[in-house]
mmCIF file of C-alpha atoms and ligand atoms in Angstrom:
data_model
loop_
_atom_site.group_PDB
_atom_site.id
_atom_site.type_symbol
_atom_site.label_atom_id
_atom_site.label_comp_id
_atom_site.label_asym_id
_atom_site.label_seq_id
_atom_site.Cartn_x
_atom_site.Cartn_y
_atom_site.Cartn_z
ATOM 1 C CA MET A 1 0.000 0.000 0.000
ATOM 2 C CA SER A 2 2.710 2.435 1.006
ATOM 3 C CA PHE A 3 4.584 1.372 -2.116
ATOM 4 C CA LEU A 4 1.565 2.289 -4.244
ATOM 5 C CA LEU A 5 1.255 5.578 -2.431
ATOM 6 C CA LYS A 6 4.900 6.321 -3.085
ATOM 7 C CA ARG A 7 4.480 5.566 -6.760
ATOM 8 C CA PHE A 8 1.437 7.783 -6.887
ATOM 9 C CA LYS A 9 3.407 10.582 -5.253
ATOM 10 C CA VAL A 10 6.203 10.204 -7.736
ATOM 11 C CA SER A 11 3.904 10.307 -10.737
ATOM 12 C CA LEU A 12 2.047 13.283 -9.267
ATOM 13 C CA LEU A 13 5.376 15.058 -8.909
ATOM 14 C CA THR A 14 6.257 14.207 -12.483
ATOM 15 C CA ALA A 15 2.928 15.563 -13.666
ATOM 16 C CA LEU A 16 3.429 18.765 -11.693
ATOM 17 C CA LEU A 17 6.909 19.151 -13.113
ATOM 18 C CA LEU A 18 5.568 18.707 -16.615
ATOM 19 C CA VAL A 19 3.035 21.444 -16.011
ATOM 20 C CA PHE A 20 5.318 23.934 -14.345
ATOM 21 C CA VAL A 21 8.704 23.481 -15.994
ATOM 22 C CA PRO A 22 8.583 25.057 -19.444
ATOM 23 C CA PHE A 23 11.857 23.386 -20.478
ATOM 24 C CA SER A 24 10.236 19.978 -20.482
ATOM 25 C CA THR A 25 8.404 20.973 -23.646
ATOM 26 C CA ALA A 26 11.359 22.708 -25.249
ATOM 27 C CA ALA A 27 11.775 21.857 -28.875
ATOM 28 C CA CYS A 28 14.660 22.162 -31.256
ATOM 29 C CA PRO A 29 17.519 20.512 -29.359
ATOM 30 C CA LEU A 30 18.972 22.630 -26.553
ATOM 31 C CA ILE A 31 22.699 23.209 -26.888
ATOM 32 C CA ASP A 32 24.360 23.012 -23.458
ATOM 33 C CA GLY A 33 21.161 24.349 -21.921
ATOM 34 C CA MET A 34 20.981 27.230 -24.386
ATOM 35 C CA VAL A 35 17.919 27.721 -26.592
ATOM 36 C CA ASP A 36 18.697 27.452 -30.291
ATOM 37 C CA PHE A 37 16.331 30.313 -31.055
ATOM 38 C CA ASN A 38 16.399 29.964 -34.846
ATOM 39 C CA CYS A 39 16.733 26.176 -34.714
ATOM 40 C CA ASP A 40 19.727 25.747 -37.029
ATOM 41 C CA GLY A 41 21.767 23.484 -34.753
ATOM 42 C CA GLN A 42 24.137 26.122 -33.386
ATOM 43 C CA ILE A 43 24.112 29.091 -31.011
ATOM 44 C CA ARG A 44 25.297 32.408 -32.446
ATOM 45 C CA ILE A 45 25.355 35.583 -30.424
ATOM 46 C CA GLY A 46 26.162 38.936 -32.005
ATOM 47 C CA ILE A 47 27.154 42.019 -30.053
ATOM 48 C CA THR A 48 26.960 45.356 -31.810
ATOM 49 C CA GLY A 49 27.821 48.850 -30.702
ATOM 50 C CA ASP A 50 30.794 51.206 -30.498
ATOM 51 C CA SER A 51 34.459 50.987 -29.482
ATOM 52 C CA ILE A 52 33.625 49.369 -26.153
ATOM 53 C CA VAL A 53 32.145 46.393 -28.014
ATOM 54 C CA LYS A 54 35.103 46.523 -30.376
ATOM 55 C CA GLY A 55 37.350 46.198 -27.328
ATOM 56 C CA VAL A 56 39.420 49.373 -27.590
ATOM 57 C CA GLY A 57 41.893 49.505 -24.697
ATOM 58 C CA ASP A 58 41.491 45.829 -23.833
ATOM 59 C CA GLU A 59 45.029 44.622 -23.207
ATOM 60 C CA LYS A 60 43.999 41.144 -24.272
ATOM 61 C CA GLY A 61 42.727 42.593 -27.542
ATOM 62 C CA LEU A 62 39.538 40.536 -27.361
ATOM 63 C CA GLY A 63 36.861 42.914 -26.151
ATOM 64 C CA TYR A 64 34.048 41.310 -24.235
ATOM 65 C CA PRO A 65 32.692 39.328 -27.217
ATOM 66 C CA GLY A 66 36.101 37.640 -27.544
ATOM 67 C CA ARG A 67 36.323 37.039 -23.813
ATOM 68 C CA LEU A 68 32.839 35.498 -23.782
ATOM 69 C CA ALA A 69 33.825 33.133 -26.580
ATOM 70 C CA LYS A 70 36.560 31.755 -24.308
ATOM 71 C CA LYS A 71 34.123 31.267 -21.432
ATOM 72 C CA ILE A 72 31.111 29.810 -23.260
ATOM 73 C CA LEU A 73 32.564 27.330 -25.696
ATOM 74 C CA SER A 74 29.310 26.011 -27.112
ATOM 75 C CA ALA A 75 28.270 29.392 -28.529
ATOM 76 C CA ALA A 76 29.870 31.512 -31.239
ATOM 77 C CA PHE A 77 30.237 35.212 -30.473
ATOM 78 C CA GLU A 78 30.442 37.772 -33.236
ATOM 79 C CA ASN A 79 32.008 41.141 -32.532
ATOM 80 C CA ILE A 80 30.066 43.688 -34.573
ATOM 81 C CA GLY A 81 31.545 46.749 -32.870
ATOM 82 C CA VAL A 82 32.244 49.907 -34.879
ATOM 83 C CA SER A 83 34.523 52.447 -33.199
ATOM 84 C CA GLY A 84 33.123 55.929 -32.707
ATOM 85 C CA THR A 85 29.652 55.096 -33.964
ATOM 86 C CA THR A 86 26.242 56.278 -32.762
ATOM 87 C CA PRO A 87 22.903 54.429 -32.965
ATOM 88 C CA ARG A 88 21.914 56.469 -36.006
ATOM 89 C CA ARG A 89 25.154 55.869 -37.912
ATOM 90 C CA LEU A 90 25.179 52.206 -36.967
ATOM 91 C CA ARG A 91 21.640 51.786 -38.303
ATOM 92 C CA ARG A 92 22.594 53.410 -41.604
ATOM 93 C CA LEU A 93 25.635 51.179 -41.833
ATOM 94 C CA PHE A 94 23.532 48.058 -41.347
ATOM 95 C CA ILE A 95 20.964 49.181 -43.910
ATOM 96 C CA ARG A 96 23.714 49.812 -46.453
ATOM 97 C CA ASN A 97 25.979 46.888 -45.752
ATOM 98 C CA LEU A 98 24.001 44.005 -44.314
ATOM 99 C CA PRO A 99 22.831 42.663 -47.670
ATOM 100 C CA LYS A 100 26.472 42.634 -48.793
ATOM 101 C CA GLY A 101 27.635 40.961 -45.581
ATOM 102 C CA LYS A 102 30.025 43.810 -44.902
ATOM 103 C CA VAL A 103 29.231 44.760 -41.335
ATOM 104 C CA THR A 104 29.096 41.151 -40.291
ATOM 105 C CA THR A 105 30.525 38.181 -42.047
ATOM 106 C CA GLU A 106 28.023 36.045 -43.856
ATOM 107 C CA LYS A 107 28.066 33.269 -41.308
ATOM 108 C CA SER A 108 27.708 35.631 -38.404
ATOM 109 C CA SER A 109 24.460 37.054 -39.602
ATOM 110 C CA ASP A 110 22.330 34.037 -38.845
ATOM 111 C CA LEU A 111 22.080 35.007 -35.201
ATOM 112 C CA ASP A 112 20.016 33.562 -32.373
ATOM 113 C CA TYR A 113 20.673 36.549 -30.124
ATOM 114 C CA LEU A 114 21.898 40.080 -30.608
ATOM 115 C CA ILE A 115 23.004 42.565 -27.970
ATOM 116 C CA ILE A 116 22.961 46.299 -28.733
ATOM 117 C CA GLU A 117 25.225 48.528 -26.652
ATOM 118 C CA VAL A 118 25.521 51.962 -28.230
ATOM 119 C CA GLY A 119 24.799 55.629 -27.466
ATOM 120 C CA THR A 120 27.811 57.007 -25.600
ATOM 121 C CA ASN A 121 29.118 58.858 -28.682
ATOM 122 C CA SER A 122 25.782 60.567 -29.362
ATOM 123 C CA TYR A 123 26.877 63.145 -26.793
ATOM 124 C CA TRP A 124 29.032 64.740 -29.484
ATOM 125 C CA ASP A 125 26.015 65.267 -31.744
ATOM 126 C CA GLU A 126 24.696 67.776 -29.179
ATOM 127 C CA GLU A 127 21.188 66.411 -29.285
ATOM 128 C CA PRO A 128 18.817 65.589 -26.432
ATOM 129 C CA ALA A 129 19.123 62.112 -24.932
ATOM 130 C CA SER A 130 15.590 61.327 -26.093
ATOM 131 C CA LEU A 131 16.782 61.371 -29.729
ATOM 132 C CA THR A 132 19.545 58.905 -28.917
ATOM 133 C CA VAL A 133 17.021 56.540 -27.351
ATOM 134 C CA ARG A 134 14.694 56.981 -30.318
ATOM 135 C CA ASP A 135 17.604 55.999 -32.592
ATOM 136 C CA ILE A 136 18.369 52.916 -30.500
ATOM 137 C CA LYS A 137 14.728 51.913 -30.878
ATOM 138 C CA ARG A 138 14.921 52.400 -34.638
ATOM 139 C CA LEU A 139 18.173 50.448 -34.823
ATOM 140 C CA LYS A 140 16.606 47.518 -32.987
ATOM 141 C CA LYS A 141 13.535 47.546 -35.214
ATOM 142 C CA THR A 142 15.603 47.731 -38.395
ATOM 143 C CA LEU A 143 17.801 44.837 -37.310
ATOM 144 C CA GLU A 144 14.791 42.724 -36.420
ATOM 145 C CA GLU A 145 13.174 43.381 -39.781
ATOM 146 C CA LYS A 146 16.280 43.081 -41.968
ATOM 147 C CA LEU A 147 17.615 39.960 -40.314
ATOM 148 C CA GLU A 148 14.237 38.272 -40.494
ATOM 149 C CA GLU A 149 14.029 39.185 -44.167
ATOM 150 C CA MET A 150 17.479 37.723 -44.803
ATOM 151 C CA PHE A 151 17.432 34.650 -42.586
ATOM 152 C CA SER A 152 13.726 33.810 -42.127
ATOM 153 C CA VAL A 153 13.863 34.044 -38.330
ATOM 154 C CA ALA A 154 14.691 37.250 -36.449
ATOM 155 C CA PRO A 155 17.169 37.017 -33.573
ATOM 156 C CA LEU A 156 16.097 37.832 -30.030
ATOM 157 C CA ILE A 157 17.514 41.309 -29.417
ATOM 158 C CA PHE A 158 18.567 42.720 -26.050
ATOM 159 C CA VAL A 159 19.588 46.313 -25.355
ATOM 160 C CA SER A 160 22.055 47.269 -22.624
ATOM 161 C CA THR A 161 22.363 50.455 -20.621
ATOM 162 C CA LEU A 162 25.550 52.446 -21.205
ATOM 163 C CA PRO A 163 28.601 52.000 -18.999
ATOM 164 C CA PRO A 164 29.773 55.096 -17.093
ATOM 165 C CA VAL A 165 32.597 57.367 -18.292
ATOM 166 C CA ARG A 166 34.945 59.434 -16.129
ATOM 167 C CA ARG A 167 34.139 62.740 -17.771
ATOM 168 C CA ASP A 168 32.073 65.281 -15.842
ATOM 169 C CA TYR A 169 30.807 66.872 -19.046
ATOM 170 C CA GLN A 170 29.608 63.625 -20.681
ATOM 171 C CA GLN A 171 28.318 61.597 -17.738
ATOM 172 C CA PRO A 172 25.057 63.590 -17.227
ATOM 173 C CA PHE A 173 24.121 62.813 -20.838
ATOM 174 C CA ILE A 174 24.812 59.115 -20.289
ATOM 175 C CA ASP A 175 22.704 59.172 -17.129
ATOM 176 C CA GLN A 176 19.826 60.678 -19.091
ATOM 177 C CA VAL A 177 20.083 58.075 -21.845
ATOM 178 C CA ASN A 178 20.140 55.290 -19.267
ATOM 179 C CA GLN A 179 17.123 56.674 -17.426
ATOM 180 C CA LEU A 180 15.131 56.841 -20.648
ATOM 181 C CA LEU A 181 16.268 53.357 -21.670
ATOM 182 C CA LEU A 182 15.123 51.956 -18.344
ATOM 183 C CA LYS A 183 11.783 53.732 -18.692
ATOM 184 C CA LYS A 184 11.270 51.843 -21.952
ATOM 185 C CA LYS A 185 12.754 48.688 -20.513
ATOM 186 C CA LYS A 186 9.983 46.395 -21.695
ATOM 187 C CA LYS A 187 9.567 47.758 -25.171
ATOM 188 C CA LEU A 188 13.295 47.892 -25.890
ATOM 189 C CA ASN A 189 14.090 44.713 -23.946
ATOM 190 C CA VAL A 190 16.686 46.535 -21.821
ATOM 191 C CA ARG A 191 17.842 43.591 -19.750
ATOM 192 C CA ILE A 192 21.600 44.079 -19.512
ATOM 193 C CA ARG A 193 22.785 46.700 -17.029
ATOM 194 C CA PHE A 194 26.169 48.366 -17.463
ATOM 195 C CA ASP A 195 25.126 51.624 -15.764
ATOM 196 C CA LYS A 196 25.940 50.327 -12.296
ATOM 197 C CA LEU A 197 29.569 49.558 -13.058
ATOM 198 C CA PRO A 198 31.994 51.410 -10.753
ATOM 199 C CA VAL A 199 34.242 54.093 -12.245
ATOM 200 C CA ASN A 200 37.429 52.301 -11.160
ATOM 201 C CA ILE A 201 37.014 49.966 -14.132
ATOM 202 C CA ILE A 202 37.658 52.862 -16.553
ATOM 203 C CA SER A 203 41.061 53.275 -18.159
ATOM 204 C CA ASP A 204 43.226 56.418 -18.318
ATOM 205 C CA ASP A 205 41.402 57.790 -21.359
ATOM 206 C CA ASN A 206 38.425 58.236 -18.998
ATOM 207 C CA LEU A 207 36.176 56.449 -21.472
ATOM 208 C CA HIS A 208 37.053 52.845 -22.254
ATOM 209 C CA PRO A 209 37.089 50.074 -19.674
ATOM 210 C CA ASN A 210 40.455 48.757 -18.517
ATOM 211 C CA ALA A 211 41.205 45.014 -18.498
ATOM 212 C CA LYS A 212 39.407 44.689 -15.176
ATOM 213 C CA GLY A 213 36.435 46.518 -16.685
ATOM 214 C CA TYR A 214 36.243 44.224 -19.695
ATOM 215 C CA ALA A 215 36.385 41.246 -17.351
ATOM 216 C CA ARG A 216 33.508 42.686 -15.293
ATOM 217 C CA ILE A 217 31.403 43.328 -18.382
ATOM 218 C CA THR A 218 32.118 39.793 -19.606
ATOM 219 C CA LYS A 219 30.909 38.399 -16.300
ATOM 220 C CA ILE A 220 27.652 40.375 -16.467
ATOM 221 C CA VAL A 221 26.903 39.269 -20.025
ATOM 222 C CA LYS A 222 27.902 35.656 -19.361
ATOM 223 C CA ARG A 223 25.340 35.394 -16.593
ATOM 224 C CA LYS A 224 22.656 36.812 -18.893
ATOM 225 C CA VAL A 225 23.535 34.445 -21.729
ATOM 226 C CA LEU A 226 23.319 31.392 -19.479
ATOM 227 C CA LYS A 227 20.293 32.359 -17.396
ATOM 228 C CA LEU A 228 18.207 35.174 -18.855
ATOM 229 C CA PHE A 229 18.535 34.234 -22.524
ATOM 230 C CA PRO A 230 17.174 30.655 -22.142
ATOM 231 C CA LYS A 231 14.331 31.900 -19.934
ATOM 232 C CA LYS A 232 13.292 34.690 -22.244
ATOM 233 C CA ALA A 233 13.795 32.610 -25.410
ATOM 234 C CA SER A 234 11.714 29.658 -24.222
ATOM 235 C CA SER A 235 8.894 32.035 -23.261
ATOM 236 C CA LEU A 236 8.782 33.122 -26.904
ATOM 237 C CA ARG A 237 8.830 29.646 -28.397
ATOM 238 C CA SER A 238 6.245 26.881 -28.469
ATOM 239 C CA ASP A 239 5.796 23.513 -30.165
ATOM 240 C CA LEU A 240 2.097 22.834 -30.628
ATOM 241 C CA ASP A 241 2.402 19.647 -32.685
ATOM 242 C CA ASN A 242 5.144 18.192 -30.477
ATOM 243 C CA ASP A 243 7.517 17.345 -33.311
ATOM 244 C CA ASN A 244 10.538 19.013 -31.690
ATOM 245 C CA LEU A 245 10.470 22.025 -34.002
ATOM 246 C CA TYR A 246 9.275 25.407 -32.757
ATOM 247 C CA ASP A 247 6.066 26.737 -34.310
ATOM 248 C CA GLU A 248 7.936 29.951 -35.094
ATOM 249 C CA VAL A 249 10.582 28.257 -37.252
ATOM 250 C CA GLU A 250 8.577 25.508 -38.960
ATOM 251 C CA PRO A 251 7.158 27.387 -41.960
ATOM 252 C CA ALA A 252 9.945 29.984 -42.059
ATOM 253 C CA ARG A 253 12.976 27.720 -41.922
ATOM 254 C CA PHE A 254 11.809 24.246 -42.846
ATOM 255 C CA GLY A 255 8.591 24.777 -44.790
ATOM 256 C CA THR A 256 6.850 22.311 -42.484
ATOM 257 C CA ASP A 257 3.390 22.692 -40.966
ATOM 258 C CA PRO A 258 3.420 23.822 -37.316
ATOM 259 C CA THR A 259 0.109 22.028 -36.725
ATOM 260 C CA LEU A 260 1.189 18.666 -38.177
ATOM 261 C CA THR A 261 3.668 16.395 -36.396
ATOM 262 C CA ASP A 262 4.434 14.666 -39.667
ATOM 263 C CA THR A 263 3.949 17.108 -42.533
ATOM 264 C CA ASP A 264 4.632 14.682 -45.401
ATOM 265 C CA GLY A 265 2.768 11.784 -43.764
ATOM 266 C CA ASP A 266 5.556 9.192 -44.044
ATOM 267 C CA SER A 267 5.219 8.360 -40.325
ATOM 268 C CA VAL A 268 8.507 10.029 -39.369
ATOM 269 C CA SER A 269 8.008 13.293 -37.456
ATOM 270 C CA ASP A 270 9.232 16.610 -38.866
ATOM 271 C CA GLY A 271 11.777 17.002 -36.069
ATOM 272 C CA ASP A 272 13.170 13.479 -36.463
ATOM 273 C CA GLU A 273 13.552 13.965 -40.213
ATOM 274 C CA ILE A 274 15.615 17.109 -39.629
ATOM 275 C CA PHE A 275 17.626 16.308 -36.515
ATOM 276 C CA VAL A 276 17.845 12.508 -36.460
ATOM 277 C CA PHE A 277 17.640 11.095 -39.994
ATOM 278 C CA GLU A 278 18.540 14.216 -41.990
ATOM 279 C CA THR A 279 15.859 13.520 -44.565
ATOM 280 C CA ASP A 280 13.463 15.895 -46.290
ATOM 281 C CA PRO A 281 10.409 16.470 -44.076
ATOM 282 C CA LEU A 282 8.449 17.515 -47.157
ATOM 283 C CA THR A 283 9.029 14.385 -49.257
ATOM 284 C CA ALA A 284 7.251 11.209 -48.258
ATOM 285 C CA ASN A 285 8.495 7.726 -49.161
ATOM 286 C CA ASP A 286 12.131 8.677 -49.280
ATOM 287 C CA LEU A 287 14.932 6.200 -48.545
ATOM 288 C CA LEU A 288 14.180 6.154 -44.859
ATOM 289 C CA THR A 289 10.662 4.804 -45.329
ATOM 290 C CA GLU A 290 11.785 2.139 -47.774
ATOM 291 C CA ASP A 291 14.743 0.944 -45.713
ATOM 292 C CA PHE A 292 13.466 1.035 -42.200
ATOM 293 C CA LEU A 293 9.751 1.289 -42.002
ATOM 294 C CA ILE A 294 8.413 -1.100 -44.608
ATOM 295 C CA ASP A 295 9.010 -4.665 -43.646
HETATM 296 CA CA1 CA B 301 20.976 28.922 -33.886
HETATM 297 CA CA1 CA B 302 6.398 21.893 -34.059
HETATM 298 CA CA1 CA B 303 5.298 20.156 -37.769
HETATM 299 CA CA1 CA B 304 7.644 12.994 -42.155
#
């Protein structure tokens, strides 16, 4: 009797776990616990912005994208930093060069995640902080649209607040930008905070982080990539037909039906055709069916 009760408890627990743990229904294979947002079998994270992304002043010459690549081996990190740029100039550069693969390399454009960290240089344009934030919003929107157009699935984009500088004349502007960014936190997906970094991580040029600063920034982003990114990404993905392919990527990337487990009706699920047997999920009666399924 107590044995039965124990078994009942265990299965109840399992049922509860199934209901409350979203990861149990995750589709498209996870890669080291990371959500493959565009479901192409790899994790690619782009970081775009100005010279701080580029890594100016980093004695190791890596910048934080390069440092992250050494810490999270199962993801590729693409440094898309452009020294001296502003959100407006960066947006124009993407519009002009993305189709030619010039801002990013071709392979780096098929991103699962993209971080935007830009705005510090807008101070020199002598415009109100609200225009800088408006330009960041436009940049994010453009990247979402263009990358979706080019690669079928848009990356999940995060915006960061700006790190402090050690310049009395420029810091008030940065504070204003950060305040406005945080006000639009939800809309802009401002989930990475650099505004709370201490000033002792700034190098002698009073602008760029020193090695310690780049290490601190790396640590902040690493935590987000491993914890926040999977949480946020899985909340945006579902798999209604349970074939291990997200609804959001089925028609766009594979041409399969998000409401049919087995689009071509050859009794092998869409997900198994793509990730296990590497067959065409849109062509029934291919080699697989003949060899393995028909006796
Ligand atoms: Ca991917
Ligand atoms: Ca599916
Ligand atoms: Ca399907
Ligand atoms: Ca099939």
